[in-house]
PDB file of C-alpha atoms in Angstrom:
ATOM      1  CA  UNK N   1      25.283 -85.332 -30.203  1.00 41.00           C
ATOM      2  CA  UNK N   2      24.710 -82.412 -32.570  1.00 47.00           C
ATOM      3  CA  UNK N   3      25.722 -84.599 -35.511  1.00 50.00           C
ATOM      4  CA  UNK N   4      23.081 -87.202 -34.560  1.00 57.00           C
ATOM      5  CA  UNK N   5      20.309 -84.623 -34.405  1.00 73.00           C
ATOM      6  CA  UNK N   6      20.930 -83.442 -37.959  1.00 87.00           C
ATOM      7  CA  UNK N   7      19.044 -86.382 -39.422  1.00 91.00           C
ATOM      8  CA  UNK N   8      15.449 -87.483 -38.915  1.00 94.00           C
ATOM      9  CA  UNK N   9      15.293 -91.169 -38.094  1.00 93.00           C
ATOM     10  CA  UNK N  10      12.799 -93.373 -39.959  1.00 94.00           C
ATOM     11  CA  UNK N  11       9.989 -94.759 -37.819  1.00 94.00           C
ATOM     12  CA  UNK N  12       9.548 -98.519 -37.864  1.00 90.00           C
ATOM     13  CA  UNK N  13       5.958 -99.706 -38.182  1.00 87.00           C
ATOM     14  CA  UNK N  14       5.264-101.698 -34.999  1.00 86.00           C
ATOM     15  CA  UNK N  15       3.829-105.171 -34.631  1.00 88.00           C
ATOM     16  CA  UNK N  16       0.152-104.779 -33.765  1.00 86.00           C
ATOM     17  CA  UNK N  17      -1.643-107.398 -31.691  1.00 80.00           C
ATOM     18  CA  UNK N  18      -4.625-105.374 -30.468  1.00 76.00           C
ATOM     19  CA  UNK N  19      -6.717-102.703 -32.169  1.00 74.00           C
ATOM     20  CA  UNK N  20      -6.031-100.071 -29.523  1.00 77.00           C
ATOM     21  CA  UNK N  21      -2.289-100.486 -30.103  1.00 87.00           C
ATOM     22  CA  UNK N  22      -2.739 -98.582 -33.362  1.00 89.00           C
ATOM     23  CA  UNK N  23      -3.753 -95.469 -31.441  1.00 86.00           C
ATOM     24  CA  UNK N  24      -1.097 -95.960 -28.762  1.00 88.00           C
ATOM     25  CA  UNK N  25       1.554 -96.182 -31.488  1.00 93.00           C
ATOM     26  CA  UNK N  26       0.079 -93.144 -33.260  1.00 92.00           C
ATOM     27  CA  UNK N  27       0.264 -91.079 -30.064  1.00 90.00           C
ATOM     28  CA  UNK N  28       3.893 -92.072 -29.545  1.00 93.00           C
ATOM     29  CA  UNK N  29       4.727 -91.277 -33.183  1.00 95.00           C
ATOM     30  CA  UNK N  30       2.988 -87.888 -32.893  1.00 93.00           C
ATOM     31  CA  UNK N  31       5.474 -86.945 -30.172  1.00 93.00           C
ATOM     32  CA  UNK N  32       8.372 -87.997 -32.406  1.00 95.00           C
ATOM     33  CA  UNK N  33       6.972 -85.978 -35.304  1.00 96.00           C
ATOM     34  CA  UNK N  34       6.901 -82.842 -33.140  1.00 95.00           C
ATOM     35  CA  UNK N  35      10.617 -83.307 -32.432  1.00 94.00           C
ATOM     36  CA  UNK N  36      11.273 -84.140 -36.088  1.00 95.00           C
ATOM     37  CA  UNK N  37       9.725 -80.804 -37.108  1.00 95.00           C
ATOM     38  CA  UNK N  38      12.435 -78.970 -35.171  1.00 94.00           C
ATOM     39  CA  UNK N  39      15.159 -80.960 -36.919  1.00 94.00           C
ATOM     40  CA  UNK N  40      13.535 -80.313 -40.303  1.00 95.00           C
ATOM     41  CA  UNK N  41      13.327 -76.574 -39.638  1.00 94.00           C
ATOM     42  CA  UNK N  42      17.032 -76.480 -38.815  1.00 93.00           C
ATOM     43  CA  UNK N  43      18.227 -78.990 -41.410  1.00 94.00           C
ATOM     44  CA  UNK N  44      15.771 -78.969 -44.372  1.00 94.00           C
ATOM     45  CA  UNK N  45      17.691 -81.496 -46.469  1.00 94.00           C
ATOM     46  CA  UNK N  46      15.968 -83.563 -49.154  1.00 94.00           C
ATOM     47  CA  UNK N  47      16.563 -86.712 -47.132  1.00 94.00           C
ATOM     48  CA  UNK N  48      15.030 -85.200 -43.989  1.00 95.00           C
ATOM     49  CA  UNK N  49      12.025 -83.980 -45.980  1.00 95.00           C
ATOM     50  CA  UNK N  50      11.415 -87.434 -47.412  1.00 96.00           C
ATOM     51  CA  UNK N  51      11.830 -89.281 -44.097  1.00 96.00           C
ATOM     52  CA  UNK N  52       9.564 -86.755 -42.377  1.00 97.00           C
ATOM     53  CA  UNK N  53       6.817 -87.356 -44.959  1.00 96.00           C
ATOM     54  CA  UNK N  54       7.195 -91.129 -44.650  1.00 96.00           C
ATOM     55  CA  UNK N  55       6.870 -90.902 -40.852  1.00 96.00           C
ATOM     56  CA  UNK N  56       3.817 -88.685 -41.267  1.00 96.00           C
ATOM     57  CA  UNK N  57       2.319 -91.188 -43.717  1.00 95.00           C
ATOM     58  CA  UNK N  58       2.836 -93.988 -41.177  1.00 95.00           C
ATOM     59  CA  UNK N  59       1.153 -91.859 -38.496  1.00 96.00           C
ATOM     60  CA  UNK N  60      -1.977 -91.374 -40.592  1.00 94.00           C
ATOM     61  CA  UNK N  61      -1.932 -95.045 -41.615  1.00 92.00           C
ATOM     62  CA  UNK N  62      -1.983 -96.023 -37.946  1.00 92.00           C
ATOM     63  CA  UNK N  63      -5.030 -93.815 -37.360  1.00 90.00           C
ATOM     64  CA  UNK N  64      -6.837 -95.104 -40.464  1.00 85.00           C
ATOM     65  CA  UNK N  65      -6.059 -98.775 -39.841  1.00 84.00           C
ATOM     66  CA  UNK N  66      -6.931 -98.595 -36.149  1.00 84.00           C
ATOM     67  CA  UNK N  67     -10.237 -96.909 -36.898  1.00 82.00           C
ATOM     68  CA  UNK N  68     -11.206 -99.482 -39.506  1.00 78.00           C
ATOM     69  CA  UNK N  69     -10.257-102.424 -37.300  1.00 77.00           C
ATOM     70  CA  UNK N  70     -12.352-100.993 -34.498  1.00 73.00           C
ATOM     71  CA  UNK N  71     -15.260-100.746 -36.937  1.00 70.00           C
ATOM     72  CA  UNK N  72     -15.610-104.510 -36.788  1.00 65.00           C
ATOM     73  CA  UNK N  73     -15.451-104.502 -33.002  1.00 67.00           C
ATOM     74  CA  UNK N  74     -17.962-101.680 -32.660  1.00 69.00           C
ATOM     75  CA  UNK N  75     -20.566-103.152 -34.998  1.00 70.00           C
ATOM     76  CA  UNK N  76     -22.284-104.799 -32.032  1.00 71.00           C
ATOM     77  CA  UNK N  77     -22.735-101.342 -30.477  1.00 76.00           C
ATOM     78  CA  UNK N  78     -25.136-100.186 -33.195  1.00 79.00           C
ATOM     79  CA  UNK N  79     -28.080-101.567 -31.224  1.00 80.00           C
ATOM     80  CA  UNK N  80     -27.497 -99.026 -28.442  1.00 85.00           C
ATOM     81  CA  UNK N  81     -27.980 -96.087 -30.798  1.00 87.00           C
ATOM     82  CA  UNK N  82     -31.763 -96.361 -30.607  1.00 86.00           C
ATOM     83  CA  UNK N  83     -31.393 -95.267 -26.981  1.00 88.00           C
ATOM     84  CA  UNK N  84     -29.139 -92.366 -27.981  1.00 91.00           C
ATOM     85  CA  UNK N  85     -25.799 -93.999 -27.086  1.00 91.00           C
ATOM     86  CA  UNK N  86     -23.378 -93.470 -29.972  1.00 87.00           C
ATOM     87  CA  UNK N  87     -20.354 -95.358 -28.748  1.00 80.00           C
ATOM     88  CA  UNK N  88     -17.100 -94.673 -30.550  1.00 66.00           C
ATOM     89  CA  UNK N  89     -14.823 -97.076 -32.326  1.00 49.00           C
ATOM     90  CA  UNK N  90     -13.129 -98.875 -29.484  1.00 50.00           C
ATOM     91  CA  UNK N  91     -13.503-102.232 -27.856  1.00 44.00           C
ATOM     92  CA  UNK N  92     -16.372-101.669 -25.475  1.00 48.00           C
ATOM     93  CA  UNK N  93     -17.525-104.063 -22.778  1.00 52.00           C
ATOM     94  CA  UNK N  94     -18.876-103.922 -19.270  1.00 50.00           C
ATOM     95  CA  UNK N  95     -17.238-105.561 -16.314  1.00 50.00           C
ATOM     96  CA  UNK N  96     -20.155-105.209 -13.950  1.00 49.00           C
ATOM     97  CA  UNK N  97     -21.956-108.446 -14.728  1.00 49.00           C
ATOM     98  CA  UNK N  98     -24.981-109.100 -12.604  1.00 53.00           C
ATOM     99  CA  UNK N  99     -25.336-105.488 -11.450  1.00 60.00           C
ATOM    100  CA  UNK N 100     -29.019-104.560 -10.856  1.00 72.00           C
ATOM    101  CA  UNK N 101     -29.648-102.020 -13.629  1.00 75.00           C
ATOM    102  CA  UNK N 102     -33.169-101.370 -14.887  1.00 79.00           C
ATOM    103  CA  UNK N 103     -32.288-100.299 -18.432  1.00 85.00           C
ATOM    104  CA  UNK N 104     -29.515 -99.277 -20.828  1.00 84.00           C
ATOM    105  CA  UNK N 105     -29.593 -95.624 -19.723  1.00 90.00           C
ATOM    106  CA  UNK N 106     -29.024 -96.541 -16.090  1.00 89.00           C
ATOM    107  CA  UNK N 107     -26.254 -99.013 -16.911  1.00 85.00           C
ATOM    108  CA  UNK N 108     -24.389 -96.781 -19.362  1.00 88.00           C
ATOM    109  CA  UNK N 109     -24.726 -93.717 -17.131  1.00 92.00           C
ATOM    110  CA  UNK N 110     -23.155 -95.608 -14.258  1.00 89.00           C
ATOM    111  CA  UNK N 111     -20.345 -96.933 -16.449  1.00 87.00           C
ATOM    112  CA  UNK N 112     -19.369 -93.685 -18.187  1.00 90.00           C
ATOM    113  CA  UNK N 113     -19.748 -91.608 -15.034  1.00 93.00           C
ATOM    114  CA  UNK N 114     -17.590 -94.007 -13.015  1.00 88.00           C
ATOM    115  CA  UNK N 115     -14.917 -94.103 -15.742  1.00 87.00           C
ATOM    116  CA  UNK N 116     -15.378 -90.546 -17.028  1.00 91.00           C
ATOM    117  CA  UNK N 117     -11.720 -89.497 -17.139  1.00 90.00           C
ATOM    118  CA  UNK N 118     -10.676 -92.695 -18.898  1.00 83.00           C
ATOM    119  CA  UNK N 119     -13.189 -92.187 -21.726  1.00 84.00           C
ATOM    120  CA  UNK N 120     -13.418 -88.416 -22.121  1.00 86.00           C
ATOM    121  CA  UNK N 121     -10.273 -87.010 -20.540  1.00 78.00           C
ATOM    122  CA  UNK N 122      -8.084 -87.354 -23.647  1.00 65.00           C
ATOM    123  CA  UNK N 123     -10.235 -85.907 -26.424  1.00 60.00           C
ATOM    124  CA  UNK N 124      -7.706 -83.452 -27.861  1.00 61.00           C
ATOM    125  CA  UNK N 125      -9.916 -80.845 -29.538  1.00 62.00           C
ATOM    126  CA  UNK N 126     -12.159 -77.988 -28.523  1.00 61.00           C
ATOM    127  CA  UNK N 127      -9.549 -76.393 -26.307  1.00 72.00           C
ATOM    128  CA  UNK N 128     -10.805 -74.693 -23.191  1.00 81.00           C
ATOM    129  CA  UNK N 129     -14.455 -75.023 -24.237  1.00 84.00           C
ATOM    130  CA  UNK N 130     -14.361 -78.787 -24.010  1.00 88.00           C
ATOM    131  CA  UNK N 131     -12.514 -78.508 -20.696  1.00 89.00           C
ATOM    132  CA  UNK N 132     -15.248 -76.155 -19.454  1.00 92.00           C
ATOM    133  CA  UNK N 133     -17.898 -78.731 -20.385  1.00 93.00           C
ATOM    134  CA  UNK N 134     -15.941 -81.391 -18.494  1.00 94.00           C
ATOM    135  CA  UNK N 135     -15.583 -79.169 -15.435  1.00 93.00           C
ATOM    136  CA  UNK N 136     -19.282 -78.266 -15.522  1.00 95.00           C
ATOM    137  CA  UNK N 137     -20.199 -81.946 -15.676  1.00 96.00           C
ATOM    138  CA  UNK N 138     -17.955 -82.824 -12.740  1.00 95.00           C
ATOM    139  CA  UNK N 139     -19.393 -79.986 -10.659  1.00 96.00           C
ATOM    140  CA  UNK N 140     -22.979 -81.035 -11.394  1.00 96.00           C
ATOM    141  CA  UNK N 141     -23.732 -78.037 -13.626  1.00 96.00           C
ATOM    142  CA  UNK N 142     -25.499 -80.121 -16.249  1.00 96.00           C
ATOM    143  CA  UNK N 143     -27.335 -77.293 -18.008  1.00 93.00           C
ATOM    144  CA  UNK N 144     -24.056 -75.430 -18.556  1.00 94.00           C
ATOM    145  CA  UNK N 145     -22.449 -78.679 -19.647  1.00 95.00           C
ATOM    146  CA  UNK N 146     -24.918 -79.421 -22.467  1.00 94.00           C
ATOM    147  CA  UNK N 147     -24.890 -75.781 -23.572  1.00 92.00           C
ATOM    148  CA  UNK N 148     -21.134 -76.118 -23.982  1.00 92.00           C
ATOM    149  CA  UNK N 149     -21.353 -79.409 -25.904  1.00 93.00           C
ATOM    150  CA  UNK N 150     -23.902 -78.295 -28.529  1.00 91.00           C
ATOM    151  CA  UNK N 151     -21.429 -75.864 -30.212  1.00 89.00           C
ATOM    152  CA  UNK N 152     -18.750 -78.579 -30.285  1.00 89.00           C
ATOM    153  CA  UNK N 153     -21.119 -80.908 -32.153  1.00 87.00           C
ATOM    154  CA  UNK N 154     -21.810 -78.125 -34.650  1.00 83.00           C
ATOM    155  CA  UNK N 155     -18.071 -77.439 -35.003  1.00 83.00           C
ATOM    156  CA  UNK N 156     -17.428 -81.106 -35.774  1.00 83.00           C
ATOM    157  CA  UNK N 157     -20.275 -81.111 -38.302  1.00 79.00           C
ATOM    158  CA  UNK N 158     -18.555 -78.320 -40.205  1.00 75.00           C
ATOM    159  CA  UNK N 159     -15.208 -80.065 -39.962  1.00 75.00           C
ATOM    160  CA  UNK N 160     -16.426 -83.329 -41.499  1.00 72.00           C
ATOM    161  CA  UNK N 161     -19.475 -82.308 -43.495  1.00 68.00           C
ATOM    162  CA  UNK N 162     -20.684 -81.158 -46.829  1.00 56.00           C
ATOM    163  CA  UNK N 163     -24.230 -80.409 -45.787  1.00 47.00           C
ATOM    164  CA  UNK N 164     -26.712 -80.594 -48.655  1.00 49.00           C
ATOM    165  CA  UNK N 165     -29.970 -80.620 -46.715  1.00 49.00           C
ATOM    166  CA  UNK N 166     -30.141 -84.398 -46.655  1.00 52.00           C
ATOM    167  CA  UNK N 167     -26.843 -85.838 -45.484  1.00 52.00           C
ATOM    168  CA  UNK N 168     -24.716 -84.151 -42.837  1.00 53.00           C
ATOM    169  CA  UNK N 169     -21.620 -86.273 -43.273  1.00 57.00           C
ATOM    170  CA  UNK N 170     -19.612 -87.315 -46.310  1.00 60.00           C
ATOM    171  CA  UNK N 171     -18.224 -90.503 -44.774  1.00 63.00           C
ATOM    172  CA  UNK N 172     -19.652 -92.661 -47.562  1.00 61.00           C
ATOM    173  CA  UNK N 173     -17.959 -90.483 -50.172  1.00 64.00           C
ATOM    174  CA  UNK N 174     -14.657 -90.738 -48.308  1.00 62.00           C
ATOM    175  CA  UNK N 175     -15.016 -94.516 -48.162  1.00 62.00           C
ATOM    176  CA  UNK N 176     -15.700 -94.755 -51.884  1.00 62.00           C
ATOM    177  CA  UNK N 177     -12.696 -92.590 -52.738  1.00 61.00           C
ATOM    178  CA  UNK N 178     -10.323 -94.112 -50.206  1.00 57.00           C
ATOM    179  CA  UNK N 179      -7.111 -95.737 -51.358  1.00 51.00           C
ATOM    180  CA  UNK N 180      -7.474 -98.320 -48.634  1.00 51.00           C
ATOM    181  CA  UNK N 181      -7.943-101.512 -50.640  1.00 50.00           C
ATOM    182  CA  UNK N 182      -9.854-103.758 -48.273  1.00 53.00           C
ATOM    183  CA  UNK N 183     -12.628-102.228 -46.194  1.00 55.00           C
ATOM    184  CA  UNK N 184     -14.469-105.567 -46.063  1.00 53.00           C
ATOM    185  CA  UNK N 185     -17.157-105.493 -43.354  1.00 56.00           C
ATOM    186  CA  UNK N 186     -16.067-102.149 -41.916  1.00 63.00           C
ATOM    187  CA  UNK N 187     -17.686-100.123 -44.684  1.00 66.00           C
ATOM    188  CA  UNK N 188     -21.160-101.333 -43.719  1.00 70.00           C
ATOM    189  CA  UNK N 189     -20.569-100.315 -40.123  1.00 74.00           C
ATOM    190  CA  UNK N 190     -19.356 -96.806 -40.985  1.00 76.00           C
ATOM    191  CA  UNK N 191     -22.226 -96.159 -43.360  1.00 75.00           C
ATOM    192  CA  UNK N 192     -24.798 -97.392 -40.850  1.00 79.00           C
ATOM    193  CA  UNK N 193     -23.218 -95.358 -38.056  1.00 80.00           C
ATOM    194  CA  UNK N 194     -23.304 -92.278 -40.278  1.00 78.00           C
ATOM    195  CA  UNK N 195     -26.940 -92.822 -41.195  1.00 80.00           C
ATOM    196  CA  UNK N 196     -28.036 -93.457 -37.600  1.00 84.00           C
ATOM    197  CA  UNK N 197     -26.201 -90.458 -36.179  1.00 85.00           C
ATOM    198  CA  UNK N 198     -27.414 -88.247 -39.009  1.00 82.00           C
ATOM    199  CA  UNK N 199     -31.024 -89.195 -38.293  1.00 84.00           C
ATOM    200  CA  UNK N 200     -30.653 -88.905 -34.523  1.00 87.00           C
ATOM    201  CA  UNK N 201     -29.213 -85.392 -34.705  1.00 86.00           C
ATOM    202  CA  UNK N 202     -31.907 -84.160 -37.087  1.00 83.00           C
ATOM    203  CA  UNK N 203     -34.823 -85.867 -35.327  1.00 84.00           C
ATOM    204  CA  UNK N 204     -33.789 -85.074 -31.761  1.00 85.00           C
ATOM    205  CA  UNK N 205     -30.880 -82.728 -31.064  1.00 84.00           C
ATOM    206  CA  UNK N 206     -31.907 -80.214 -33.753  1.00 82.00           C
ATOM    207  CA  UNK N 207     -35.622 -80.921 -33.846  1.00 80.00           C
ATOM    208  CA  UNK N 208     -38.030 -77.986 -34.068  1.00 77.00           C
ATOM    209  CA  UNK N 209     -40.198 -78.149 -30.958  1.00 73.00           C
ATOM    210  CA  UNK N 210     -42.834 -75.748 -29.681  1.00 71.00           C
ATOM    211  CA  UNK N 211     -43.425 -75.033 -25.999  1.00 70.00           C
ATOM    212  CA  UNK N 212     -46.878 -76.620 -26.010  1.00 69.00           C
ATOM    213  CA  UNK N 213     -45.533 -79.924 -27.345  1.00 75.00           C
ATOM    214  CA  UNK N 214     -44.735 -82.848 -25.049  1.00 74.00           C
ATOM    215  CA  UNK N 215     -41.207 -83.059 -23.704  1.00 77.00           C
ATOM    216  CA  UNK N 216     -39.144 -85.120 -26.164  1.00 78.00           C
ATOM    217  CA  UNK N 217     -37.475 -88.349 -25.097  1.00 82.00           C
ATOM    218  CA  UNK N 218     -33.989 -87.065 -25.939  1.00 87.00           C
ATOM    219  CA  UNK N 219     -32.452 -83.722 -25.164  1.00 86.00           C
ATOM    220  CA  UNK N 220     -33.295 -81.077 -27.767  1.00 86.00           C
ATOM    221  CA  UNK N 221     -30.906 -78.191 -28.420  1.00 87.00           C
ATOM    222  CA  UNK N 222     -33.661 -75.795 -29.498  1.00 84.00           C
ATOM    223  CA  UNK N 223     -35.768 -76.364 -26.374  1.00 85.00           C
ATOM    224  CA  UNK N 224     -32.747 -75.995 -24.081  1.00 87.00           C
ATOM    225  CA  UNK N 225     -31.373 -72.818 -25.652  1.00 83.00           C
ATOM    226  CA  UNK N 226     -34.817 -71.206 -25.983  1.00 83.00           C
ATOM    227  CA  UNK N 227     -35.737 -71.897 -22.363  1.00 82.00           C
ATOM    228  CA  UNK N 228     -38.642 -74.294 -22.951  1.00 83.00           C
ATOM    229  CA  UNK N 229     -37.057 -77.418 -21.493  1.00 80.00           C
ATOM    230  CA  UNK N 230     -39.512 -78.697 -18.901  1.00 77.00           C
ATOM    231  CA  UNK N 231     -37.458 -81.274 -17.012  1.00 83.00           C
ATOM    232  CA  UNK N 232     -34.143 -81.308 -15.219  1.00 87.00           C
ATOM    233  CA  UNK N 233     -31.089 -81.963 -17.366  1.00 91.00           C
ATOM    234  CA  UNK N 234     -29.169 -84.866 -15.896  1.00 93.00           C
ATOM    235  CA  UNK N 235     -25.994 -86.931 -16.153  1.00 95.00           C
ATOM    236  CA  UNK N 236     -27.470 -89.184 -18.817  1.00 95.00           C
ATOM    237  CA  UNK N 237     -28.192 -86.233 -21.130  1.00 95.00           C
ATOM    238  CA  UNK N 238     -24.619 -84.982 -20.766  1.00 96.00           C
ATOM    239  CA  UNK N 239     -22.985 -88.384 -21.222  1.00 96.00           C
ATOM    240  CA  UNK N 240     -24.921 -89.119 -24.408  1.00 95.00           C
ATOM    241  CA  UNK N 241     -23.669 -85.826 -25.836  1.00 95.00           C
ATOM    242  CA  UNK N 242     -20.106 -86.591 -24.710  1.00 94.00           C
ATOM    243  CA  UNK N 243     -20.331 -89.919 -26.589  1.00 91.00           C
ATOM    244  CA  UNK N 244     -21.585 -88.150 -29.727  1.00 90.00           C
ATOM    245  CA  UNK N 245     -18.797 -85.583 -29.511  1.00 90.00           C
ATOM    246  CA  UNK N 246     -16.103 -88.222 -29.109  1.00 86.00           C
ATOM    247  CA  UNK N 247     -17.498 -90.378 -31.929  1.00 84.00           C
ATOM    248  CA  UNK N 248     -17.614 -87.393 -34.273  1.00 84.00           C
ATOM    249  CA  UNK N 249     -14.088 -86.349 -33.283  1.00 84.00           C
ATOM    250  CA  UNK N 250     -12.751 -89.806 -34.117  1.00 81.00           C
ATOM    251  CA  UNK N 251     -14.555 -89.807 -37.467  1.00 80.00           C
ATOM    252  CA  UNK N 252     -13.117 -86.361 -38.222  1.00 82.00           C
ATOM    253  CA  UNK N 253      -9.596 -87.552 -37.437  1.00 84.00           C
ATOM    254  CA  UNK N 254     -10.116 -90.675 -39.541  1.00 83.00           C
ATOM    255  CA  UNK N 255     -11.378 -88.727 -42.568  1.00 81.00           C
ATOM    256  CA  UNK N 256      -8.464 -86.322 -42.247  1.00 85.00           C
ATOM    257  CA  UNK N 257      -6.018 -89.237 -42.143  1.00 89.00           C
ATOM    258  CA  UNK N 258      -7.534 -90.777 -45.291  1.00 84.00           C
ATOM    259  CA  UNK N 259      -7.057 -87.469 -47.087  1.00 85.00           C
ATOM    260  CA  UNK N 260      -3.482 -87.151 -45.833  1.00 91.00           C
ATOM    261  CA  UNK N 261      -2.659 -90.718 -46.915  1.00 90.00           C
ATOM    262  CA  UNK N 262      -3.738 -89.880 -50.465  1.00 86.00           C
ATOM    263  CA  UNK N 263      -1.809 -86.586 -50.479  1.00 91.00           C
ATOM    264  CA  UNK N 264       1.414 -87.984 -49.027  1.00 94.00           C
ATOM    265  CA  UNK N 265       1.306 -91.058 -51.271  1.00 91.00           C
ATOM    266  CA  UNK N 266       1.219 -88.773 -54.301  1.00 91.00           C
ATOM    267  CA  UNK N 267       4.087 -86.629 -53.040  1.00 93.00           C
ATOM    268  CA  UNK N 268       6.298 -89.638 -52.299  1.00 92.00           C
ATOM    269  CA  UNK N 269       5.934 -91.182 -55.759  1.00 84.00           C
TER     270      UNK N 269
END
């Protein structure tokens, strides 16, 4: 058994039949990579180093390819962004046809609240602060929930941004420099998503608002944190922020994977 564990086994790229299988395969490979690290630490042979890098390259390729494929699926979701719903890059559909909802807010609030753990329970960043926001939401402490989500949005901005006063994200730059050969229709989606989210954050979440002004349509960080919010914060406010956080987290992971693909490709030449 000891002899077997001296070598890191190459990972075989799986057959993919559905876009979400990319992420399922990536999660499974991530677990293998953690075990491979222990083998590499104990047996740092040239062969193990090379196989480890190849497996890591496949992992990031799964993330990048899955994200781009979901870009085509998610293009139809752009229309919901005018209402503040920034839905991430996954196949998204409702199975409550004919339900008596008055508007998008009511429908989406019902859907995400009912399936909260499925959509937000596996966002692996933010540590205990994200868990605190989740717990506050579940206990009905919506003010505490949004106060906990604002810093996470700012953290993700720093992780994926090169702020120049005009554009928060550098997704377009990453697309232009990517080694991925065929972005086809996905590039348009990513650029439009970036532009819409950029504008929404600046015009609403981070808008400058005085106490005498009318209550804005969307939740405003400055009004909340300065104590001039004049209506109750509700589930809808929280869920819209959860969607923004998850979308930004997936973009951050995607951009990181594109950078790692370029780095590893150079090292393996």
